[in-house]
Every structure is written in structure tokens, then in C-alpha cells.
Amino acid sequence: MSMIKGFHHLTAGVRHAQEDVDFYVKLLGQSLVKKTVLLDGDDPIYHLYYGNANGDPGTLVTSFPFRQRGVQARPGSGQVRVINYSVPRGSIEFWRSRFDRMSVRYDAEIVERFDERRQRFYHPCGIEFDLVETDLDKRPPCVAGDIPEANAVRGVHSITLSLREVAESVRFMSEAIGFRLVGQSGGYYRFETHTGGPGMVVAFLHEPDRMQGSSVYGEGTVHHVAFAVDSVDQQMELKEKFMALGYIDTSESVNRNYFRSMYFKMPGGVIFEAATTDIGFAIDENPGHFGEEFQLPPWLADRKNELLARLEPISV
Ligand SMILES: [Fe+2]
């Protein structure tokens, strides 16, 4: 059985903080689970975490609003191309009329693949999202005043990677991280891990002619995907396994306050991460109050007011 049982989080570079909050919270009914900061040099930038109200791993998407710093990322191959959220069967029509009402760009055509109906729509910074209809996702619904349970997002269903070449990456998915190839359709390859189903699915899209995307943190791309592992011990076990298989592009375990991160590049160039589930969001806010206050890691806590003053205010 694989050590990796599903997603932990996805991290993207977006445009403005407020439009990002509006996209995840107002439009999609996600909770702002944590409001903190990335400090790279002396220049603070928000780090915003969204997910279900519990902040469960596998529901989390995090954003860095990069417009403030003016860094553009280049979409292309070797990246996570699409973030897919699961919604119950028959709810795409609800979302299409919501997109109309809230002026969200979406595709006219509803697509079906691997027996699931899908609706493509777009984040204001251009990142592609799909709603995927399934009744197999039993995670708590992200309901809101105007989003009933029957239509509510359950969490990250899957990710779609854009790859110029797939052979080596197909092998990596099974040998290195324990996913099974469960289906192929056109240029799409579908992998599942653990018990399979929503939250445990990775898809490849083979795009041999798509130019390489950037791997900088910048506006307009998903930077990486993190899979959940239990502990730093498991990270180190994975790291050794990757090295033994010939994949030496791995990082040390890095302290991210709410979890520990070990990064690695899969053969197709996409940045993967193994994030631990042994810490969590309750270290600085009580469950039920996640995301209410601006939080800083202990090593920055005494600079709270100074850093806040240099960020645009956001309202949730
Ligand atoms: Fe991450």
C-alpha cells in the first residue's frame, strides 16, 4: 500500500489578494483557513489557504498574490495545468448559472471523460479549473448561504498535469509514489492511489508540442502539488526511494509551520511535494476560528504590525 493516500495542498501564484479571496470564498464557498505571509527577503506577500471549514488535507488550495511584486509565471508543459474540484452529479447547471451571475469565464461545452461530466472555468489570473461531477466524494460539503449541499464543492478531486513526454512519468507514478494507471482516453492518463476516487486521482495530459512552462513563483500558474504523508520519517523514506530509483532532484525537509515539506521533481518536470499531516492549523487558531486573524510563524511574530501595514487589506 502506498504511503501517499491523497492530496495535501496545491499552491498557485495569482494576481490580487481580494479577487482571489472572492474567487475561492464568495464564488466556490471555500473557507479561508489561514491568512499568513511569505517572507522572501524583506518584502512580505500574503499566503492564503483555502479549503473546507476543517482545513482538511486534500481540500486545500493556497495562493500567493504576486501582482504586488510584478512577477509573471509562464503557463506551459511540466506544470499542473488544471485544478479539478468535485461536485455532486447533476450540479454543473447550478454552477453555470452562478458563473453567469458572477461574471466568471467558463467554457460553453460540458465535457465527459472517464464517466464523469466536467465543466471548465477560469480563475481571474487565468488558471484553469474543472468541476467534476461524482457521487463518490463523501467529504463534508462546502456549503454557503447561496450554495446548497446538493451542489457544494467537496474538495480537490484531482489534478491534470501537462506533459511533453509521458513514458518515464508513467513509470514514476507507480514505482516511486504508488499510483495505479487505471485508464487512458485520448491524450489523458488517469492514475489513482490508495482506495481510489476523488482526492486520490492524478491525470496526465500528453501535450508533446506544448512549450515548457516556468517553475518560478509568479502570477498565473499552479506552482506545485503536495501529497499527504504522515511524518518526516515517511518523507525521508520516500526521499531514499527516489534516490534509489535514480530521481535525485529532492529537497530536505523544510519547516512550513503548519506542516513539513519535502519537494521533488517528477520526470515530466512538475514540482511535487510530500507534506506531513502531523501538525495542522490548530497550532495558532482554534478549530471553528481558522483564518480569522492574520497569523505569523513564531520567528516573525514580533513584526506583525509592520508586515501587515505593507499588505493590501482584504475582506472575507
Ligand atoms: Fe506546498
CSV table of C-alpha atoms and ligand atoms in Angstrom, one decimal:
chain,number,residue,atom,x,y,z
A,1,MET,CA,0.0,0.0,0.0
A,2,SER,CA,1.3,3.4,-0.9
A,3,MET,CA,2.5,5.9,1.7
A,4,ILE,CA,0.7,8.6,-0.3
A,5,LYS,CA,-3.1,8.4,0.3
A,6,GLY,CA,-4.1,11.6,-1.5
A,7,PHE,CA,-3.5,15.3,-1.8
A,8,HIS,CA,-2.4,17.7,1.0
A,9,HIS,CA,-2.5,21.0,-0.9
A,10,LEU,CA,-2.0,22.8,-4.2
A,11,THR,CA,-0.1,26.1,-4.4
A,12,ALA,CA,-0.7,28.7,-7.1
A,13,GLY,CA,0.6,32.2,-7.9
A,14,VAL,CA,-2.4,34.6,-8.5
A,15,ARG,CA,-3.0,38.3,-9.2
A,16,HIS,CA,-4.6,40.4,-6.5
A,17,ALA,CA,-5.4,39.1,-3.0
A,18,GLN,CA,-9.0,40.4,-2.8
A,19,GLU,CA,-10.1,38.9,-6.2
A,20,ASP,CA,-8.5,35.6,-5.1
A,21,VAL,CA,-10.5,35.6,-1.8
A,22,ASP,CA,-13.6,36.4,-3.8
A,23,PHE,CA,-13.0,33.5,-6.2
A,24,TYR,CA,-12.5,30.8,-3.5
A,25,VAL,CA,-14.7,32.1,-0.8
A,26,LYS,CA,-17.6,34.0,-2.4
A,27,LEU,CA,-17.8,32.0,-5.7
A,28,LEU,CA,-16.8,28.5,-4.6
A,29,GLY,CA,-17.8,28.5,-1.0
A,30,GLN,CA,-14.4,27.6,0.3
A,31,SER,CA,-13.3,28.7,3.8
A,32,LEU,CA,-10.3,30.9,4.3
A,33,VAL,CA,-8.4,28.5,6.5
A,34,LYS,CA,-5.3,30.5,7.2
A,35,LYS,CA,-4.1,34.0,6.4
A,36,THR,CA,-0.4,34.3,6.7
A,37,VAL,CA,2.7,35.6,4.8
A,38,LEU,CA,5.6,34.6,2.7
A,39,LEU,CA,8.7,36.5,3.6
A,40,ASP,CA,11.3,36.3,0.9
A,41,GLY,CA,13.9,38.9,1.6
A,42,ASP,CA,12.2,41.9,3.2
A,43,ASP,CA,9.1,42.0,1.0
A,44,PRO,CA,6.0,40.4,2.5
A,45,ILE,CA,3.4,38.7,0.3
A,46,TYR,CA,0.2,37.1,1.5
A,47,HIS,CA,0.0,33.3,1.8
A,48,LEU,CA,-3.7,32.5,1.7
A,49,TYR,CA,-5.0,28.9,2.5
A,50,TYR,CA,-8.5,27.8,1.4
A,51,GLY,CA,-10.3,24.6,1.9
A,52,ASN,CA,-13.2,23.1,3.8
A,53,ALA,CA,-14.1,24.6,7.2
A,54,ASN,CA,-11.9,22.0,9.0
A,55,GLY,CA,-8.9,22.7,6.7
A,56,ASP,CA,-8.7,19.0,5.9
A,57,PRO,CA,-5.7,17.9,3.8
A,58,GLY,CA,-6.9,17.2,0.3
A,59,THR,CA,-9.3,20.2,0.3
A,60,LEU,CA,-6.6,22.8,0.5
A,61,VAL,CA,-5.5,25.2,-2.2
A,62,THR,CA,-3.1,28.0,-1.3
A,63,SER,CA,-2.3,31.3,-3.1
A,64,PHE,CA,0.4,33.8,-3.4
A,65,PRO,CA,-1.0,37.1,-4.9
A,66,PHE,CA,2.0,38.1,-7.0
A,67,ARG,CA,0.7,41.2,-8.7
A,68,GLN,CA,2.2,43.3,-5.9
A,69,ARG,CA,5.6,42.1,-6.8
A,70,GLY,CA,5.0,42.1,-10.6
A,71,VAL,CA,6.3,38.5,-11.2
A,72,GLN,CA,4.6,36.7,-14.1
A,73,ALA,CA,4.8,33.0,-14.4
A,74,ARG,CA,4.6,31.3,-17.8
A,75,PRO,CA,2.0,28.6,-18.3
A,76,GLY,CA,3.2,25.5,-20.2
A,77,SER,CA,4.1,21.9,-20.0
A,78,GLY,CA,5.8,20.4,-17.0
A,79,GLN,CA,3.1,22.0,-14.8
A,80,VAL,CA,-0.2,21.3,-13.1
A,81,ARG,CA,-2.5,22.6,-15.8
A,82,VAL,CA,-5.9,22.1,-14.2
A,83,ILE,CA,-7.2,22.0,-10.6
A,84,ASN,CA,-10.3,19.8,-10.5
A,85,TYR,CA,-12.9,20.2,-7.7
A,86,SER,CA,-15.6,17.5,-7.1
A,87,VAL,CA,-19.3,18.4,-7.0
A,88,PRO,CA,-22.3,16.1,-6.8
A,89,ARG,CA,-23.8,14.7,-10.0
A,90,GLY,CA,-26.2,17.0,-11.7
A,91,SER,CA,-24.9,20.2,-10.2
A,92,ILE,CA,-23.0,21.7,-13.2
A,93,GLU,CA,-26.1,23.6,-14.3
A,94,PHE,CA,-26.3,25.3,-10.9
A,95,TRP,CA,-22.7,26.4,-11.3
A,96,ARG,CA,-23.1,27.6,-14.9
A,97,SER,CA,-25.9,29.9,-13.9
A,98,ARG,CA,-23.8,31.1,-10.9
A,99,PHE,CA,-20.8,31.8,-13.2
A,100,ASP,CA,-23.2,33.8,-15.4
A,101,ARG,CA,-24.4,35.8,-12.5
A,102,MET,CA,-21.0,36.4,-11.0
A,103,SER,CA,-19.3,37.1,-14.4
A,104,VAL,CA,-16.9,34.1,-14.3
A,105,ARG,CA,-15.4,33.0,-17.5
A,106,TYR,CA,-16.3,29.3,-18.4
A,107,ASP,CA,-16.4,27.1,-21.4
A,108,ALA,CA,-19.6,26.7,-23.4
A,109,GLU,CA,-19.1,22.9,-23.8
A,110,ILE,CA,-19.6,20.4,-21.0
A,111,VAL,CA,-17.0,17.5,-21.4
A,112,GLU,CA,-17.3,13.9,-20.3
A,113,ARG,CA,-14.2,11.8,-19.6
A,114,PHE,CA,-13.8,8.6,-17.5
A,115,ASP,CA,-17.6,8.6,-17.0
A,116,GLU,CA,-17.5,12.0,-15.3
A,117,ARG,CA,-19.1,15.2,-16.6
A,118,ARG,CA,-16.7,18.2,-16.3
A,119,GLN,CA,-17.1,22.0,-16.6
A,120,ARG,CA,-14.1,24.1,-17.3
A,121,PHE,CA,-13.9,27.6,-15.7
A,122,TYR,CA,-11.2,30.1,-15.0
A,123,HIS,CA,-9.6,31.9,-12.1
A,124,PRO,CA,-9.3,35.7,-12.8
A,125,CYS,CA,-5.5,35.2,-13.2
A,126,GLY,CA,-6.1,32.6,-16.0
A,127,ILE,CA,-5.6,29.3,-14.1
A,128,GLU,CA,-7.8,26.6,-15.4
A,129,PHE,CA,-10.3,24.8,-13.1
A,130,ASP,CA,-12.8,22.0,-13.8
A,131,LEU,CA,-15.8,21.0,-11.8
A,132,VAL,CA,-16.1,17.2,-11.9
A,133,GLU,CA,-19.4,15.5,-11.2
A,134,THR,CA,-19.2,12.5,-8.9
A,135,ASP,CA,-21.3,11.0,-6.1
A,136,LEU,CA,-18.3,9.1,-4.7
A,137,ASP,CA,-16.9,12.1,-2.7
A,138,LYS,CA,-18.1,11.7,0.9
A,139,ARG,CA,-16.1,14.6,2.4
A,140,PRO,CA,-18.2,17.4,4.1
A,141,PRO,CA,-19.7,19.8,1.6
A,142,CYS,CA,-18.5,23.4,1.4
A,143,VAL,CA,-22.0,24.9,1.8
A,144,ALA,CA,-22.7,28.7,2.0
A,145,GLY,CA,-25.8,30.8,2.2
A,146,ASP,CA,-26.3,30.6,-1.6
A,147,ILE,CA,-24.6,27.2,-2.2
A,148,PRO,CA,-26.9,24.3,-1.1
A,149,GLU,CA,-25.4,20.9,-0.1
A,150,ALA,CA,-26.7,19.3,-3.2
A,151,ASN,CA,-24.3,21.4,-5.3
A,152,ALA,CA,-21.5,22.2,-3.0
A,153,VAL,CA,-17.8,21.5,-3.7
A,154,ARG,CA,-16.4,18.5,-1.7
A,155,GLY,CA,-12.7,19.1,-2.2
A,156,VAL,CA,-9.9,18.7,-4.7
A,157,HIS,CA,-11.0,15.8,-7.0
A,158,SER,CA,-7.8,15.6,-9.0
A,159,ILE,CA,-5.1,17.5,-10.8
A,160,THR,CA,-4.3,17.4,-14.5
A,161,LEU,CA,-0.6,17.7,-15.4
A,162,SER,CA,0.5,18.9,-18.8
A,163,LEU,CA,3.5,16.7,-20.0
A,164,ARG,CA,5.5,16.8,-23.2
A,165,GLU,CA,6.6,13.1,-22.7
A,166,VAL,CA,4.8,10.6,-20.5
A,167,ALA,CA,6.7,7.2,-20.5
A,168,GLU,CA,9.1,8.0,-17.8
A,169,SER,CA,6.5,9.8,-15.7
A,170,VAL,CA,4.0,6.8,-16.0
A,171,ARG,CA,6.7,4.6,-14.5
A,172,PHE,CA,7.4,7.2,-11.8
A,173,MET,CA,3.8,7.3,-10.7
A,174,SER,CA,3.7,3.6,-10.0
A,175,GLU,CA,7.3,2.7,-8.9
A,176,ALA,CA,8.1,5.9,-6.9
A,177,ILE,CA,4.8,7.0,-5.4
A,178,GLY,CA,2.5,4.0,-5.7
A,179,PHE,CA,-0.3,5.2,-8.0
A,180,ARG,CA,-2.0,2.8,-10.4
A,181,LEU,CA,-2.7,3.6,-14.0
A,182,VAL,CA,-6.5,3.0,-14.2
A,183,GLY,CA,-7.4,4.4,-17.6
A,184,GLN,CA,-6.4,6.1,-20.8
A,185,SER,CA,-8.6,8.3,-23.0
A,186,GLY,CA,-7.2,10.2,-26.0
A,187,GLY,CA,-4.2,12.1,-24.6
A,188,TYR,CA,-5.3,11.5,-21.0
A,189,TYR,CA,-3.9,9.0,-18.5
A,190,ARG,CA,-5.7,8.5,-15.2
A,191,PHE,CA,-3.9,7.3,-12.0
A,192,GLU,CA,-5.3,6.5,-8.6
A,193,THR,CA,-3.8,5.8,-5.3
A,194,HIS,CA,-4.9,4.1,-2.0
A,195,THR,CA,-8.7,3.3,-2.3
A,196,GLY,CA,-9.0,5.5,-5.4
A,197,GLY,CA,-11.8,8.0,-6.2
A,198,PRO,CA,-12.0,11.8,-5.6
A,199,GLY,CA,-8.9,13.2,-3.8
A,200,MET,CA,-6.7,10.3,-4.9
A,201,VAL,CA,-6.6,10.9,-8.7
A,202,VAL,CA,-3.9,12.3,-10.9
A,203,ALA,CA,-4.3,12.8,-14.6
A,204,PHE,CA,-1.7,13.4,-17.3
A,205,LEU,CA,-2.5,15.2,-20.4
A,206,HIS,CA,0.1,14.3,-23.1
A,207,GLU,CA,0.9,17.6,-24.9
A,208,PRO,CA,4.1,16.9,-26.9
A,209,ASP,CA,4.0,20.3,-28.6
A,210,ARG,CA,3.3,22.5,-25.6
A,211,MET,CA,6.2,24.7,-24.7
A,212,GLN,CA,7.8,24.3,-21.3
A,213,GLY,CA,6.2,26.4,-18.5
A,214,SER,CA,8.2,28.3,-15.9
A,215,SER,CA,8.8,27.0,-12.4
A,216,VAL,CA,9.1,30.3,-10.7
A,217,TYR,CA,6.6,31.5,-8.1
A,218,GLY,CA,4.7,34.0,-10.2
A,219,GLU,CA,1.3,35.1,-11.3
A,220,GLY,CA,-0.9,32.8,-13.4
A,221,THR,CA,0.3,29.2,-12.8
A,222,VAL,CA,0.0,26.4,-10.2
A,223,HIS,CA,3.5,26.1,-8.8
A,224,HIS,CA,3.3,22.7,-7.2
A,225,VAL,CA,1.1,19.9,-5.8
A,226,ALA,CA,1.6,18.5,-2.3
A,227,PHE,CA,0.6,14.9,-1.4
A,228,ALA,CA,-0.1,14.0,2.2
A,229,VAL,CA,2.3,11.8,4.2
A,230,ASP,CA,2.2,11.1,8.0
A,231,SER,CA,5.5,12.3,9.1
A,232,VAL,CA,9.1,13.4,8.4
A,233,ASP,CA,10.1,9.8,8.7
A,234,GLN,CA,7.9,9.0,5.7
A,235,GLN,CA,9.3,11.9,3.8
A,236,MET,CA,12.8,10.5,4.3
A,237,GLU,CA,11.7,7.0,3.3
A,238,LEU,CA,10.3,8.5,0.1
A,239,LYS,CA,13.4,10.5,-0.5
A,240,GLU,CA,15.6,7.4,-0.2
A,241,LYS,CA,13.4,5.5,-2.5
A,242,PHE,CA,13.5,8.3,-5.2
A,243,MET,CA,17.3,8.4,-5.0
A,244,ALA,CA,17.5,4.6,-5.3
A,245,LEU,CA,15.3,4.8,-8.5
A,246,GLY,CA,17.5,7.5,-9.9
A,247,TYR,CA,15.4,10.6,-9.2
A,248,ILE,CA,17.9,12.7,-7.2
A,249,ASP,CA,16.1,16.0,-7.5
A,250,THR,CA,14.7,16.2,-4.0
A,251,SER,CA,14.9,18.7,-1.2
A,252,GLU,CA,15.5,18.4,2.5
A,253,SER,CA,12.5,18.6,4.9
A,254,VAL,CA,11.5,22.2,5.2
A,255,ASN,CA,9.5,23.8,8.1
A,256,ARG,CA,6.3,25.4,6.9
A,257,ASN,CA,4.9,26.0,10.4
A,258,TYR,CA,1.6,24.0,9.8
A,259,PHE,CA,3.4,21.1,8.2
A,260,ARG,CA,6.8,19.9,7.0
A,261,SER,CA,7.6,19.9,3.2
A,262,MET,CA,9.9,17.8,1.1
A,263,TYR,CA,9.9,18.8,-2.6
A,264,PHE,CA,10.8,16.6,-5.5
A,265,LYS,CA,10.6,17.0,-9.3
A,266,MET,CA,8.8,14.2,-11.2
A,267,PRO,CA,10.3,13.2,-14.6
A,268,GLY,CA,7.9,15.4,-16.6
A,269,GLY,CA,9.2,18.4,-14.7
A,270,VAL,CA,6.2,19.1,-12.4
A,271,ILE,CA,7.1,20.1,-8.8
A,272,PHE,CA,5.7,17.6,-6.3
A,273,GLU,CA,5.8,17.9,-2.5
A,274,ALA,CA,5.3,15.5,0.3
A,275,ALA,CA,3.6,17.4,3.2
A,276,THR,CA,3.1,16.0,6.7
A,277,THR,CA,-0.3,15.8,8.4
A,278,ASP,CA,1.2,15.7,11.9
A,279,ILE,CA,0.9,19.4,12.8
A,280,GLY,CA,-2.1,21.2,11.3
A,281,PHE,CA,-3.8,24.5,11.5
A,282,ALA,CA,-4.8,24.3,15.2
A,283,ILE,CA,-1.4,25.4,16.4
A,284,ASP,CA,-2.3,29.1,16.3
A,285,GLU,CA,-6.1,29.2,16.0
A,286,ASN,CA,-8.9,27.0,17.5
A,287,PRO,CA,-11.0,24.9,15.1
A,288,GLY,CA,-14.0,26.9,14.2
A,289,HIS,CA,-11.9,30.1,14.1
A,290,PHE,CA,-9.4,29.2,11.3
A,291,GLY,CA,-8.5,32.1,9.1
A,292,GLU,CA,-10.0,34.8,11.3
A,293,GLU,CA,-6.8,36.5,12.3
A,294,PHE,CA,-3.6,37.3,10.4
A,295,GLN,CA,-1.0,34.6,11.6
A,296,LEU,CA,2.7,34.6,11.5
A,297,PRO,CA,5.2,31.9,12.3
A,298,PRO,CA,6.9,32.3,15.7
A,299,TRP,CA,10.1,33.6,14.0
A,300,LEU,CA,8.2,36.6,12.5
A,301,ALA,CA,5.6,37.2,15.2
A,302,ASP,CA,7.2,40.4,16.6
A,303,ARG,CA,6.9,42.0,13.1
A,304,LYS,CA,3.2,41.6,12.7
A,305,ASN,CA,2.1,45.2,12.5
A,306,GLU,CA,5.0,46.2,10.3
A,307,LEU,CA,4.3,43.4,7.8
A,308,LEU,CA,0.5,43.9,7.8
A,309,ALA,CA,1.0,47.6,7.0
A,310,ARG,CA,2.7,46.6,3.8
A,311,LEU,CA,-0.1,44.4,2.5
A,312,GLU,CA,-3.3,45.4,0.9
A,313,PRO,CA,-6.2,44.9,3.3
A,314,ILE,CA,-8.6,42.0,2.4
A,315,SER,CA,-12.1,41.3,3.5
A,316,VAL,CA,-13.7,37.9,3.6
B,1,FE,FE,3.5,23.4,-0.8
